[in-house]
Each structure stands twice: as structure tokens, then as C-alpha cells.
GROMACS .gro file of C-alpha atoms in nm:
model
  336
    1UNK     CA    1   0.000   0.000   0.000
    2UNK     CA    2   0.114   0.352  -0.071
    3UNK     CA    3   0.147   0.669   0.136
    4UNK     CA    4  -0.226   0.742   0.112
    5UNK     CA    5  -0.279   0.471   0.368
    6UNK     CA    6  -0.088   0.654   0.639
    7UNK     CA    7  -0.354   0.913   0.725
    8UNK     CA    8  -0.626   0.648   0.728
    9UNK     CA    9  -0.420   0.418   0.948
   10UNK     CA   10  -0.356   0.705   1.188
   11UNK     CA   11  -0.730   0.774   1.216
   12UNK     CA   12  -0.799   0.407   1.283
   13UNK     CA   13  -0.530   0.396   1.550
   14UNK     CA   14  -0.615   0.722   1.727
   15UNK     CA   15  -0.977   0.807   1.657
   16UNK     CA   16  -0.994   1.139   1.837
   17UNK     CA   17  -1.119   1.004   2.169
   18UNK     CA   18  -0.943   0.725   2.351
   19UNK     CA   19  -1.042   0.390   2.201
   20UNK     CA   20  -1.206   0.134   2.428
   21UNK     CA   21  -1.200  -0.183   2.219
   22UNK     CA   22  -0.830  -0.258   2.204
   23UNK     CA   23  -0.658  -0.597   2.215
   24UNK     CA   24  -0.323  -0.507   2.365
   25UNK     CA   25  -0.143  -0.690   2.645
   26UNK     CA   26  -0.308  -0.487   2.920
   27UNK     CA   27  -0.658  -0.552   2.787
   28UNK     CA   28  -0.614  -0.924   2.736
   29UNK     CA   29  -0.434  -0.987   3.065
   30UNK     CA   30  -0.702  -0.801   3.265
   31UNK     CA   31  -0.996  -0.966   3.085
   32UNK     CA   32  -1.226  -1.129   3.344
   33UNK     CA   33  -1.578  -1.279   3.335
   34UNK     CA   34  -1.855  -1.179   3.570
   35UNK     CA   35  -2.187  -1.360   3.607
   36UNK     CA   36  -2.439  -1.503   3.846
   37UNK     CA   37  -2.626  -1.831   3.811
   38UNK     CA   38  -3.000  -1.804   3.876
   39UNK     CA   39  -3.235  -2.099   3.834
   40UNK     CA   40  -3.483  -2.071   3.544
   41UNK     CA   41  -3.783  -2.067   3.781
   42UNK     CA   42  -3.635  -1.792   3.996
   43UNK     CA   43  -3.544  -1.593   3.686
   44UNK     CA   44  -3.896  -1.611   3.544
   45UNK     CA   45  -4.057  -1.526   3.876
   46UNK     CA   46  -3.838  -1.221   3.934
   47UNK     CA   47  -3.908  -1.100   3.582
   48UNK     CA   48  -4.285  -1.151   3.608
   49UNK     CA   49  -4.301  -0.971   3.944
   50UNK     CA   50  -4.115  -0.663   3.819
   51UNK     CA   51  -4.387  -0.428   3.697
   52UNK     CA   52  -4.130  -0.157   3.622
   53UNK     CA   53  -3.899  -0.334   3.385
   54UNK     CA   54  -4.069  -0.619   3.202
   55UNK     CA   55  -4.092  -0.481   2.846
   56UNK     CA   56  -3.818  -0.219   2.872
   57UNK     CA   57  -3.581  -0.480   3.018
   58UNK     CA   58  -3.672  -0.714   2.734
   59UNK     CA   59  -3.556  -0.449   2.485
   60UNK     CA   60  -3.223  -0.427   2.668
   61UNK     CA   61  -3.193  -0.804   2.641
   62UNK     CA   62  -3.286  -0.784   2.272
   63UNK     CA   63  -3.015  -0.525   2.208
   64UNK     CA   64  -2.750  -0.746   2.369
   65UNK     CA   65  -2.876  -1.061   2.197
   66UNK     CA   66  -2.880  -0.887   1.859
   67UNK     CA   67  -2.521  -0.771   1.894
   68UNK     CA   68  -2.383  -1.082   2.066
   69UNK     CA   69  -2.165  -0.881   2.300
   70UNK     CA   70  -2.195  -0.510   2.364
   71UNK     CA   71  -2.090  -0.225   2.588
   72UNK     CA   72  -2.337   0.006   2.757
   73UNK     CA   73  -2.277   0.275   2.493
   74UNK     CA   74  -2.354   0.026   2.216
   75UNK     CA   75  -2.673  -0.087   2.393
   76UNK     CA   76  -2.779   0.275   2.430
   77UNK     CA   77  -2.704   0.350   2.065
   78UNK     CA   78  -2.903   0.047   1.952
   79UNK     CA   79  -3.206   0.135   2.167
   80UNK     CA   80  -3.207   0.498   2.051
   81UNK     CA   81  -3.197   0.380   1.689
   82UNK     CA   82  -3.469   0.120   1.750
   83UNK     CA   83  -3.696   0.376   1.912
   84UNK     CA   84  -3.644   0.605   1.613
   85UNK     CA   85  -3.766   0.339   1.369
   86UNK     CA   86  -4.129   0.406   1.463
   87UNK     CA   87  -4.409   0.269   1.676
   88UNK     CA   88  -4.474   0.332   2.044
   89UNK     CA   89  -4.200   0.107   2.175
   90UNK     CA   90  -4.149   0.101   2.551
   91UNK     CA   91  -3.792   0.227   2.535
   92UNK     CA   92  -3.682   0.508   2.764
   93UNK     CA   93  -3.630   0.851   2.606
   94UNK     CA   94  -3.284   0.982   2.520
   95UNK     CA   95  -3.270   1.216   2.821
   96UNK     CA   96  -3.326   0.937   3.073
   97UNK     CA   97  -3.190   0.633   2.886
   98UNK     CA   98  -2.834   0.660   3.014
   99UNK     CA   99  -2.940   0.671   3.379
  100UNK     CA  100  -3.207   0.405   3.323
  101UNK     CA  101  -2.959   0.163   3.164
  102UNK     CA  102  -2.711   0.182   3.451
  103UNK     CA  103  -2.979   0.061   3.692
  104UNK     CA  104  -3.150  -0.198   3.473
  105UNK     CA  105  -2.831  -0.363   3.347
  106UNK     CA  106  -2.732  -0.418   3.711
  107UNK     CA  107  -3.074  -0.575   3.778
  108UNK     CA  108  -3.043  -0.805   3.475
  109UNK     CA  109  -2.696  -0.915   3.586
  110UNK     CA  110  -2.831  -0.998   3.933
  111UNK     CA  111  -3.117  -1.195   3.779
  112UNK     CA  112  -2.876  -1.402   3.571
  113UNK     CA  113  -3.017  -1.278   3.240
  114UNK     CA  114  -2.697  -1.100   3.144
  115UNK     CA  115  -2.335  -1.191   3.199
  116UNK     CA  116  -2.040  -0.957   3.174
  117UNK     CA  117  -1.671  -0.927   3.101
  118UNK     CA  118  -1.445  -0.659   3.243
  119UNK     CA  119  -1.104  -0.541   3.134
  120UNK     CA  120  -0.884  -0.236   3.171
  121UNK     CA  121  -0.751  -0.048   2.872
  122UNK     CA  122  -0.476   0.210   2.832
  123UNK     CA  123  -0.507   0.506   3.064
  124UNK     CA  124  -0.656   0.267   3.322
  125UNK     CA  125  -1.000   0.299   3.161
  126UNK     CA  126  -1.232   0.018   3.284
  127UNK     CA  127  -1.453  -0.137   3.018
  128UNK     CA  128  -1.743  -0.375   3.073
  129UNK     CA  129  -1.906  -0.583   2.800
  130UNK     CA  130  -2.236  -0.766   2.828
  131UNK     CA  131  -2.372  -1.087   2.681
  132UNK     CA  132  -2.707  -1.259   2.716
  133UNK     CA  133  -2.756  -1.591   2.895
  134UNK     CA  134  -2.976  -1.867   2.756
  135UNK     CA  135  -3.237  -1.790   3.021
  136UNK     CA  136  -3.232  -1.420   2.939
  137UNK     CA  137  -3.267  -1.500   2.570
  138UNK     CA  138  -3.570  -1.721   2.629
  139UNK     CA  139  -3.740  -1.453   2.839
  140UNK     CA  140  -3.671  -1.184   2.579
  141UNK     CA  141  -3.793  -1.400   2.293
  142UNK     CA  142  -4.126  -1.469   2.462
  143UNK     CA  143  -4.183  -1.112   2.579
  144UNK     CA  144  -4.104  -0.944   2.244
  145UNK     CA  145  -4.243  -1.214   2.013
  146UNK     CA  146  -3.918  -1.228   1.815
  147UNK     CA  147  -4.007  -1.551   1.635
  148UNK     CA  148  -3.712  -1.715   1.463
  149UNK     CA  149  -3.454  -1.478   1.605
  150UNK     CA  150  -3.145  -1.695   1.666
  151UNK     CA  151  -2.894  -1.697   1.951
  152UNK     CA  152  -2.527  -1.791   1.929
  153UNK     CA  153  -2.523  -1.999   2.247
  154UNK     CA  154  -2.147  -2.056   2.265
  155UNK     CA  155  -2.039  -1.702   2.187
  156UNK     CA  156  -1.863  -1.651   2.519
  157UNK     CA  157  -1.643  -1.953   2.463
  158UNK     CA  158  -1.455  -1.743   2.207
  159UNK     CA  159  -1.104  -1.612   2.286
  160UNK     CA  160  -1.087  -1.280   2.473
  161UNK     CA  161  -0.930  -1.109   2.171
  162UNK     CA  162  -1.222  -1.200   1.947
  163UNK     CA  163  -1.480  -1.091   2.206
  164UNK     CA  164  -1.322  -0.744   2.230
  165UNK     CA  165  -1.293  -0.722   1.850
  166UNK     CA  166  -1.658  -0.822   1.818
  167UNK     CA  167  -1.755  -0.554   2.071
  168UNK     CA  168  -1.577  -0.295   1.856
  169UNK     CA  169  -1.785  -0.406   1.558
  170UNK     CA  170  -2.110  -0.394   1.755
  171UNK     CA  171  -2.024  -0.044   1.873
  172UNK     CA  172  -1.980   0.058   1.510
  173UNK     CA  173  -2.308  -0.110   1.420
  174UNK     CA  174  -2.496   0.067   1.700
  175UNK     CA  175  -2.381   0.402   1.561
  176UNK     CA  176  -2.462   0.313   1.200
  177UNK     CA  177  -2.815   0.206   1.295
  178UNK     CA  178  -2.887   0.569   1.381
  179UNK     CA  179  -2.828   0.674   1.019
  180UNK     CA  180  -3.109   0.866   0.847
  181UNK     CA  181  -3.143   0.608   0.569
  182UNK     CA  182  -3.159   0.297   0.788
  183UNK     CA  183  -3.502   0.132   0.769
  184UNK     CA  184  -3.464  -0.153   1.018
  185UNK     CA  185  -3.224  -0.398   1.175
  186UNK     CA  186  -3.213  -0.746   1.022
  187UNK     CA  187  -3.183  -1.080   1.199
  188UNK     CA  188  -2.799  -1.073   1.155
  189UNK     CA  189  -2.773  -1.440   1.064
  190UNK     CA  190  -2.717  -1.569   0.713
  191UNK     CA  191  -2.699  -1.920   0.571
  192UNK     CA  192  -2.543  -2.050   0.253
  193UNK     CA  193  -2.436  -2.398   0.150
  194UNK     CA  194  -2.083  -2.264   0.113
  195UNK     CA  195  -2.042  -2.130   0.467
  196UNK     CA  196  -2.326  -2.272   0.677
  197UNK     CA  197  -2.472  -2.033   0.938
  198UNK     CA  198  -2.302  -1.696   0.977
  199UNK     CA  199  -2.363  -1.460   1.269
  200UNK     CA  200  -2.282  -1.093   1.217
  201UNK     CA  201  -2.204  -0.822   1.474
  202UNK     CA  202  -2.475  -0.621   1.296
  203UNK     CA  203  -2.693  -0.625   0.986
  204UNK     CA  204  -2.949  -0.374   0.864
  205UNK     CA  205  -3.150  -0.264   0.563
  206UNK     CA  206  -3.136   0.092   0.435
  207UNK     CA  207  -3.264   0.295   0.142
  208UNK     CA  208  -3.049   0.507  -0.088
  209UNK     CA  209  -3.125   0.837  -0.260
  210UNK     CA  210  -3.305   0.672  -0.551
  211UNK     CA  211  -3.504   0.428  -0.343
  212UNK     CA  212  -3.255   0.148  -0.399
  213UNK     CA  213  -3.220  -0.093  -0.109
  214UNK     CA  214  -2.900  -0.188   0.071
  215UNK     CA  215  -2.837  -0.489   0.293
  216UNK     CA  216  -2.539  -0.409   0.512
  217UNK     CA  217  -2.359  -0.667   0.728
  218UNK     CA  218  -2.074  -0.602   0.967
  219UNK     CA  219  -1.775  -0.837   0.979
  220UNK     CA  220  -1.498  -0.866   1.234
  221UNK     CA  221  -1.211  -0.795   0.994
  222UNK     CA  222  -0.922  -0.850   1.235
  223UNK     CA  223  -0.771  -1.151   1.063
  224UNK     CA  224  -0.435  -1.190   1.236
  225UNK     CA  225  -0.330  -1.539   1.337
  226UNK     CA  226  -0.396  -1.673   1.687
  227UNK     CA  227  -0.050  -1.828   1.739
  228UNK     CA  228  -0.146  -1.991   2.068
  229UNK     CA  229  -0.424  -2.200   1.907
  230UNK     CA  230  -0.353  -2.204   1.531
  231UNK     CA  231  -0.079  -2.365   1.326
  232UNK     CA  232   0.002  -2.205   0.992
  233UNK     CA  233  -0.221  -2.461   0.819
  234UNK     CA  234  -0.502  -2.396   1.069
  235UNK     CA  235  -0.472  -2.022   1.013
  236UNK     CA  236  -0.471  -2.048   0.634
  237UNK     CA  237  -0.787  -2.258   0.646
  238UNK     CA  238  -0.954  -2.019   0.893
  239UNK     CA  239  -0.861  -1.712   0.686
  240UNK     CA  240  -1.007  -1.874   0.376
  241UNK     CA  241  -1.332  -1.925   0.569
  242UNK     CA  242  -1.344  -1.554   0.660
  243UNK     CA  243  -1.299  -1.456   0.297
  244UNK     CA  244  -1.560  -1.706   0.179
  245UNK     CA  245  -1.806  -1.567   0.434
  246UNK     CA  246  -1.770  -1.217   0.289
  247UNK     CA  247  -1.793  -1.345  -0.068
  248UNK     CA  248  -2.099  -1.560   0.006
  249UNK     CA  249  -2.282  -1.268   0.166
  250UNK     CA  250  -2.205  -1.033  -0.122
  251UNK     CA  251  -2.312  -1.276  -0.391
  252UNK     CA  252  -2.610  -1.448  -0.227
  253UNK     CA  253  -2.768  -1.214   0.028
  254UNK     CA  254  -2.995  -0.984  -0.171
  255UNK     CA  255  -3.224  -1.046  -0.466
  256UNK     CA  256  -3.398  -0.707  -0.436
  257UNK     CA  257  -3.111  -0.480  -0.341
  258UNK     CA  258  -2.736  -0.439  -0.301
  259UNK     CA  259  -2.539  -0.632  -0.039
  260UNK     CA  260  -2.261  -0.438   0.137
  261UNK     CA  261  -1.987  -0.591   0.352
  262UNK     CA  262  -1.872  -0.349   0.622
  263UNK     CA  263  -1.543  -0.483   0.752
  264UNK     CA  264  -1.450  -0.348   1.095
  265UNK     CA  265  -1.079  -0.340   1.181
  266UNK     CA  266  -0.894  -0.232   1.493
  267UNK     CA  267  -0.598  -0.045   1.348
  268UNK     CA  268  -0.387   0.026   1.041
  269UNK     CA  269  -0.209  -0.308   1.057
  270UNK     CA  270  -0.542  -0.493   1.064
  271UNK     CA  271  -0.656  -0.292   0.761
  272UNK     CA  272  -0.342  -0.381   0.567
  273UNK     CA  273  -0.376  -0.750   0.651
  274UNK     CA  274  -0.744  -0.759   0.549
  275UNK     CA  275  -0.680  -0.578   0.221
  276UNK     CA  276  -0.393  -0.810   0.130
  277UNK     CA  277  -0.610  -1.114   0.205
  278UNK     CA  278  -0.898  -0.982  -0.005
  279UNK     CA  279  -0.663  -0.897  -0.291
  280UNK     CA  280  -0.565  -1.264  -0.303
  281UNK     CA  281  -0.925  -1.387  -0.339
  282UNK     CA  282  -1.027  -1.396  -0.704
  283UNK     CA  283  -1.400  -1.374  -0.635
  284UNK     CA  284  -1.376  -1.077  -0.399
  285UNK     CA  285  -1.177  -0.879  -0.655
  286UNK     CA  286  -1.501  -0.857  -0.854
  287UNK     CA  287  -1.688  -0.721  -0.548
  288UNK     CA  288  -1.459  -0.439  -0.433
  289UNK     CA  289  -1.725  -0.176  -0.503
  290UNK     CA  290  -1.939  -0.336  -0.231
  291UNK     CA  291  -1.672  -0.375   0.039
  292UNK     CA  292  -1.606  -0.092   0.284
  293UNK     CA  293  -1.377  -0.070   0.585
  294UNK     CA  294  -1.415   0.119   0.910
  295UNK     CA  295  -1.320   0.095   1.275
  296UNK     CA  296  -1.390   0.236   1.618
  297UNK     CA  297  -1.130   0.507   1.568
  298UNK     CA  298  -1.272   0.622   1.235
  299UNK     CA  299  -1.628   0.626   1.371
  300UNK     CA  300  -1.535   0.832   1.676
  301UNK     CA  301  -1.336   1.073   1.459
  302UNK     CA  302  -1.625   1.112   1.212
  303UNK     CA  303  -1.868   1.182   1.495
  304UNK     CA  304  -1.637   1.448   1.639
  305UNK     CA  305  -1.574   1.619   1.305
  306UNK     CA  306  -1.938   1.714   1.250
  307UNK     CA  307  -1.873   1.755   0.878
  308UNK     CA  308  -2.062   1.486   0.689
  309UNK     CA  309  -2.083   1.284   1.010
  310UNK     CA  310  -2.080   0.910   1.010
  311UNK     CA  311  -2.108   0.884   0.630
  312UNK     CA  312  -1.740   0.979   0.613
  313UNK     CA  313  -1.625   0.701   0.845
  314UNK     CA  314  -1.550   0.453   0.564
  315UNK     CA  315  -1.279   0.372   0.315
  316UNK     CA  316  -1.259   0.134   0.021
  317UNK     CA  317  -0.980  -0.048  -0.157
  318UNK     CA  318  -0.886  -0.085  -0.521
  319UNK     CA  319  -0.628  -0.306  -0.686
  320UNK     CA  320  -0.438  -0.201  -0.998
  321UNK     CA  321  -0.155  -0.416  -1.131
  322UNK     CA  322  -0.142  -0.597  -0.799
  323UNK     CA  323  -0.097  -0.268  -0.611
  324UNK     CA  324  -0.349  -0.192  -0.336
  325UNK     CA  325  -0.475   0.161  -0.280
  326UNK     CA  326  -0.696   0.277   0.007
  327UNK     CA  327  -0.937   0.555  -0.081
  328UNK     CA  328  -1.217   0.748   0.087
  329UNK     CA  329  -1.571   0.693  -0.040
  330UNK     CA  330  -1.662   0.966  -0.287
  331UNK     CA  331  -1.945   1.164  -0.132
  332UNK     CA  332  -1.951   0.940   0.175
  333UNK     CA  333  -2.147   0.621   0.231
  334UNK     CA  334  -2.478   0.620   0.042
  335UNK     CA  335  -2.623   0.346   0.265
  336UNK     CA  336  -2.626   0.557   0.582
   0.00000   0.00000   0.00000
């Protein structure tokens, strides 16, 4: 990649405000689970007896279940976006949502409906991520009539690095959901014979300027090897699966619109690795116009800039004579 990458990599790495979803030594070494086992009967009884929080709590559970793992700021962003999609949903207003969430998340942890992970990032900033338990998922599904909404039951068996990376992607997704052109969230699971079931950190449908539809899925694009659990052969096979997942989504997702793969990376090195991997996949080279990259740093920087907002938080890649170039999206993202 050429010099044009440097400014983009710097934005990914810095991002204006201090980044929270970082996988450095301090974060991984301080990563700890937190949870409380509550019997199913006790869980249901406590939920049924709480006249204050039944439906509003269920929306909190839905937000966490939809994202897989999420911070409080991502939950809040999701709920604000969901409330803005219409209807008379029992979701607290923006002015009181922050205070409301602090109390209700604690209640849901005590009831065993949520579990949590804590870690400390640079500058001694504590971060807490939340996931939904099977019991919490069952309660939410019944209360909100979510039908075939699927749960990734073994999500929290993933390595700490991947959980933090996933949380970065769900944070990005929670911000994107608030875009003016977003119509609704989708069920964030996709099946093809090539890949089997795929769970995404986020997926939504939006409408462009000319009424054209977009189906946008987020991918964890941090594709570095896990040396402690992967041999070179294991890694090569795993990386191929990540690339095939992106390709399958782009080529099979939408019959009535345009599928977009939004690949979320942590830093400039992750961006370079992902672009090099994509450049080596013959099928994805034909889909570069529908692949965009972003990251926590770029999203925070775009929000702070105020000029064009979140639509300017993306870049794309092009390949000419085997040389990779990273470019901004002309006019910003049309799907937000």
C-alpha cells in the first residue's frame, strides 16, 4: 500500500477520543468474566413480578442478543436507533436512557439474564461488556415475540481477543443504525451452503437516494493469526473461511437490493492484513465496489468532526496491477 494509507491508518489507530476496544497486552491480561447463576424458575418469577422493567428490560436483552456482546454505549445507541424506527415502543427517552440503563443492566446481571466481562484499557480505563444468557434470551424471545430470532449460544467460549474485537464491531453497528437512511435492523444471521450459518455483529436494511435498497452486514475484519491456538495450516484454512463468508454474503444475500460488507478493523495493521487477504481472493476482486472498511477510531473521529458525520467514516480499496490503494468513499457512504 502507498502513502495514502498513512492518514487512514492514523485515524484508525487514534480516533480522536481514547479507544475502548483494544486488544493489547493490558486488555487481554485483565480480561475477566462476571456472572451469576440463577435458576430458570427464579429468573422467570423475578421478571414476572417486576412491573417496572418487564418490556423495557426485554428491549435491553434484545439489544444485547442482537449484537452478541456489547458495551453500555452500544446498547444505548441500539435502543435509541430502534426507538427512532417508529411505533410506540417502551424504550426510555434519550434524556433518561443513560441513567435508566445503569440501573437496569445491574438488575439483569443480578437476575442471571446478562453476563459480563471486564477489562482495563490504556489510561486505566475500565470497560465492561455484556452478553445474554440462555435464560435471558428465552425470556426476551417470549416477551417481544421475536419468532425465529437466533442466539449464538457458545459465543462466550470465544477467545478474549475476538470478544473485544466483536464488541468494537457492535459499537460501530450501534452508531450506523442511527443513520437517516436505515429502515430496520435485520436478523444478523445468514446461511449458505458454502459457509453454513453466519452470525454478524450487525446487519441492517437501508434505502439510498433513488429508493434502492441496501443490505449491510458487519464483519470482524481482524484476521491476524492466533499463534497460541492455530498452526500455519489452521490459520490459512480459517482465513479462507473468513474470505468465503464475505464473498458468500455479497453474492447471495440480496435479490432485491445491493449487499454491502462493512469490515471493521482495529488499526492500520489490521486494515493492511485484510486488504492483502482480499486482494488474493479472485471472487472478492469482482466485489470491491461493495466492500467498505471502518473501525472504532474512524467512527469516533467522524462523529467528532461534524462535517458529513458518520457517512465519512468509511474507506474502500482498489487493486491495480497488484498494487493496493486505500481511498475514501466519494461523497460518503450512500447506505447511511
